[in-house]
Short mmCIF file of C-alpha atoms in Angstrom, two decimals:
data_model
loop_
_atom_site.label_atom_id
_atom_site.label_comp_id
_atom_site.label_asym_id
_atom_site.label_seq_id
_atom_site.Cartn_x
_atom_site.Cartn_y
_atom_site.Cartn_z
CA MET A 1 0.23 0.21 -0.02
CA THR A 2 1.20 3.32 -1.14
CA ALA A 3 0.56 6.67 0.99
CA SER A 4 -2.91 7.85 -0.21
CA THR A 5 -3.12 11.65 -0.83
CA THR A 6 -5.24 14.64 -2.78
CA THR A 7 -4.06 17.11 -5.42
CA GLY A 8 -4.40 20.64 -5.33
CA GLY A 9 -1.98 23.37 -4.08
CA GLY A 10 -4.92 25.90 -2.71
CA ALA A 11 -5.80 24.90 0.37
CA PRO A 12 -3.81 23.18 3.73
CA LEU A 13 -2.58 19.83 3.79
CA ILE A 14 -3.14 18.01 6.30
CA VAL A 15 -0.77 14.29 6.91
CA GLY A 16 -2.53 11.62 8.72
CA LEU A 17 -0.33 8.97 10.11
CA GLY A 18 -0.91 5.53 12.24
CA GLY A 19 -2.33 2.24 12.21
CA THR A 20 -1.31 -0.89 12.42
CA LEU A 21 -0.12 -3.47 9.96
CA ARG A 22 -3.48 -5.11 9.96
CA ALA A 23 -5.09 -3.69 6.79
CA ASN A 24 -8.11 -1.80 7.91
CA SER A 25 -7.18 -1.39 11.33
CA SER A 26 -9.72 0.16 13.97
CA THR A 27 -7.13 2.81 13.86
CA GLU A 28 -6.54 3.37 9.90
CA ARG A 29 -10.49 3.94 9.56
CA ALA A 30 -10.66 6.67 12.23
CA ILE A 31 -7.92 8.43 10.78
CA ARG A 32 -9.46 8.53 7.37
CA TYR A 33 -12.92 9.01 8.55
CA CYS A 34 -11.34 12.44 9.85
CA LEU A 35 -9.24 13.10 6.95
CA ALA A 36 -12.14 12.44 4.55
CA SER A 37 -13.96 14.96 7.12
CA VAL A 38 -11.03 17.22 6.20
CA GLU A 39 -11.32 16.99 2.52
CA HIS A 40 -15.40 17.70 3.03
CA GLN A 41 -14.25 20.71 4.26
CA GLY A 42 -11.84 22.03 1.94
CA GLY A 43 -9.05 20.62 3.12
CA ARG A 44 -5.86 18.57 1.46
CA THR A 45 -4.95 15.31 2.56
CA ARG A 46 -1.79 12.79 2.82
CA PHE A 47 -2.25 9.28 5.02
CA PHE A 48 0.52 6.99 5.50
CA SER A 49 -1.20 3.96 7.22
CA GLY A 50 0.56 0.73 8.68
CA PRO A 51 2.55 -0.60 5.60
CA ASP A 52 3.94 2.83 4.84
CA LEU A 53 5.05 3.36 8.19
CA ASP A 54 7.04 -0.25 8.35
CA LEU A 55 10.30 1.66 8.82
CA PRO A 56 13.92 0.58 10.02
CA MET A 57 14.31 1.29 13.62
CA TYR A 58 15.37 5.22 13.73
CA ALA A 59 18.79 5.97 14.10
CA PRO A 60 19.78 9.61 14.51
CA HIS A 61 23.55 8.56 13.59
CA GLU A 62 22.81 6.92 10.56
CA LEU A 63 22.29 9.59 7.72
CA GLU A 64 20.76 6.66 4.97
CA ARG A 65 17.25 6.83 4.65
CA THR A 66 15.03 4.38 2.74
CA PRO A 67 12.37 5.88 0.19
CA LYS A 68 9.11 5.59 2.55
CA ALA A 69 11.33 7.13 5.30
CA LEU A 70 11.99 9.95 2.98
CA GLU A 71 8.79 10.19 1.53
CA LEU A 72 7.28 10.35 5.54
CA VAL A 73 9.53 13.06 6.44
CA SER A 74 9.30 15.29 3.19
CA ALA A 75 5.05 15.11 3.82
CA LEU A 76 6.11 16.20 7.57
CA ARG A 77 7.80 18.97 6.38
CA ASP A 78 5.30 19.96 4.16
CA ALA A 79 2.35 19.73 6.51
CA ASP A 80 0.26 22.51 7.84
CA ALA A 81 -1.12 20.17 9.91
CA VAL A 82 -1.37 16.64 11.71
CA VAL A 83 -3.60 13.98 12.45
CA VAL A 84 -1.99 11.03 14.38
CA GLY A 85 -3.54 7.89 15.77
CA SER A 86 -2.33 4.92 17.48
CA PRO A 87 -3.48 1.51 19.17
CA GLY A 88 -3.21 1.25 23.07
CA TYR A 89 -0.94 -1.77 23.22
CA HIS A 90 -0.23 -2.89 26.51
CA GLY A 91 -1.45 0.81 27.51
CA ALA A 92 0.47 2.58 25.32
CA ILE A 93 1.28 4.20 21.97
CA SER A 94 2.66 1.12 19.08
CA GLY A 95 6.13 1.18 18.36
CA LEU A 96 5.33 1.08 14.81
CA VAL A 97 3.58 4.50 15.43
CA LYS A 98 6.44 5.95 17.46
CA ASN A 99 9.30 4.50 15.66
CA ALA A 100 7.67 6.86 12.87
CA LEU A 101 7.55 9.41 15.26
CA ASP A 102 11.15 9.77 15.76
CA TYR A 103 12.00 9.74 11.87
CA ILE A 104 10.32 13.65 12.64
CA GLU A 105 14.06 14.19 14.61
CA ASP A 106 15.22 14.34 10.83
CA LEU A 107 13.41 18.26 10.92
CA ARG A 108 15.30 19.26 14.27
CA GLU A 109 17.45 21.78 11.56
CA ASP A 110 15.19 22.96 9.23
CA PRO A 111 13.84 26.75 9.26
CA ARG A 112 10.47 25.09 11.33
CA VAL A 113 12.46 22.57 13.59
CA TYR A 114 10.40 19.89 14.14
CA LEU A 115 6.42 20.84 13.84
CA ASP A 116 6.52 23.92 15.62
CA ASN A 117 3.27 25.40 15.33
CA THR A 118 2.03 22.80 13.59
CA PRO A 119 -1.45 22.02 14.72
CA TRP A 120 -1.83 18.32 15.93
CA GLY A 121 -4.57 16.07 16.11
CA CYS A 122 -4.51 12.82 17.93
CA ILE A 123 -6.54 9.55 17.77
CA SER A 124 -6.19 6.69 19.99
CA CYS A 125 -8.23 3.30 19.77
CA ALA A 126 -7.70 0.57 22.41
CA TYR A 127 -9.78 -2.34 23.30
CA GLY A 128 -10.43 -0.57 26.66
CA TRP A 129 -10.81 3.01 28.27
CA GLN A 130 -7.90 2.88 30.15
CA ALA A 131 -5.12 1.64 27.37
CA ALA A 132 -7.56 4.52 24.86
CA VAL A 133 -7.19 7.46 27.45
CA GLY A 134 -3.59 6.56 28.01
CA THR A 135 -2.76 5.99 24.98
CA LEU A 136 -4.57 9.47 23.99
CA GLY A 137 -2.60 11.55 26.89
CA GLN A 138 0.76 9.96 25.20
CA LEU A 139 0.18 11.13 21.83
CA ARG A 140 -0.35 14.90 22.81
CA SER A 141 2.88 14.96 25.42
CA ILE A 142 4.35 13.69 22.01
CA GLY A 143 3.16 16.38 19.79
CA HIS A 144 4.29 19.18 22.59
CA ALA A 145 7.31 17.64 22.69
CA LEU A 146 7.57 18.41 19.26
CA ARG A 147 6.77 21.56 19.92
CA ALA A 148 3.65 21.04 17.61
CA TRP A 149 -0.01 22.04 18.86
CA PRO A 150 -2.44 19.27 19.83
CA THR A 151 -5.93 20.40 19.20
CA PRO A 152 -7.88 20.89 22.37
CA LEU A 153 -9.66 17.92 21.53
CA GLY A 154 -8.19 14.32 21.26
CA VAL A 155 -10.26 11.33 20.29
CA ALA A 156 -10.64 8.30 22.47
CA ILE A 157 -12.19 5.07 21.06
CA ASN A 158 -12.88 2.10 23.08
CA SER A 159 -12.78 -0.61 20.44
CA ALA A 160 -14.85 -2.69 22.96
CA ASP A 161 -17.63 -0.97 21.68
CA LYS A 162 -19.68 -1.62 18.24
CA ILE A 163 -18.60 1.23 16.53
CA TRP A 164 -18.22 -0.33 13.38
CA ASP A 165 -21.31 -1.96 11.01
CA ASP A 166 -20.57 -5.34 9.11
CA ALA A 167 -19.35 -3.14 6.35
CA GLY A 168 -16.49 -1.78 8.26
CA GLU A 169 -18.45 1.95 8.49
CA LEU A 170 -18.23 3.94 11.62
CA LYS A 171 -22.20 4.08 12.29
CA ASP A 172 -21.50 5.40 16.38
CA SER A 173 -22.83 9.04 15.96
CA SER A 174 -21.03 10.54 18.75
CA ILE A 175 -17.37 9.35 17.04
CA CYS A 176 -18.45 10.31 13.78
CA ASP A 177 -19.10 13.76 15.65
CA GLN A 178 -15.99 13.81 17.38
CA LEU A 179 -13.46 13.07 14.68
CA ASP A 180 -16.18 15.42 12.22
CA MET A 181 -14.97 18.23 15.10
CA LEU A 182 -11.39 17.09 15.34
CA ALA A 183 -10.84 17.50 11.44
CA THR A 184 -12.59 21.11 11.98
CA GLN A 185 -9.86 21.95 14.40
CA VAL A 186 -7.01 20.90 12.39
CA LEU A 187 -8.34 22.77 9.26
CA THR A 188 -9.41 25.77 10.61
CA PHE A 189 -6.02 25.66 13.14
CA ALA A 190 -4.00 25.29 10.03
CA GLN A 191 -6.28 27.75 7.87
CA THR A 192 -5.57 30.89 10.36
CA ALA A 193 -1.74 30.05 10.23
CA TRP A 194 -1.46 29.40 5.95
CA GLU A 195 -3.18 32.60 4.92
CA THR A 196 -0.88 34.99 7.58
CA THR A 197 1.99 33.35 6.10
#
């Protein structure tokens, strides 16, 4: 699977990343829903799902990067906002997502260091509220460490709840509303910054 994208340069670019190596995971579906809402509201999106994030362990002293790693870092460099989603594995973000986020270290010498002043939306999915909420908090903390601005709303999803229909579509209206609101927040904050540059 390759990273998906929408075209056009007339709107802020929202980069989504996350999921698992299992295709169509709950986390991936939630991020896709949020990014579709961004597009519906006029934004451009780029999404890196689980297989796109299957990268070598980040090594800051190793200067060579795989094509997938270069593509991810380039997209994050261009991002006006980021939506990151992770499953809750044993009460924490997954190693796959954390390793991908570690590659943001390659932006340390950019004019915009890391993701300075970039809107940062967070989604967590876990089989139980404790892991979902704990993972969401970790994603927000990582955003702060990367100098990004976590949105006021973060979305924690309890995968034990029956929120998906048999076709894999989101059927829980409260989760739909939260993901739509998250999309609005990242796009609004990105639009504000984008129009002032």
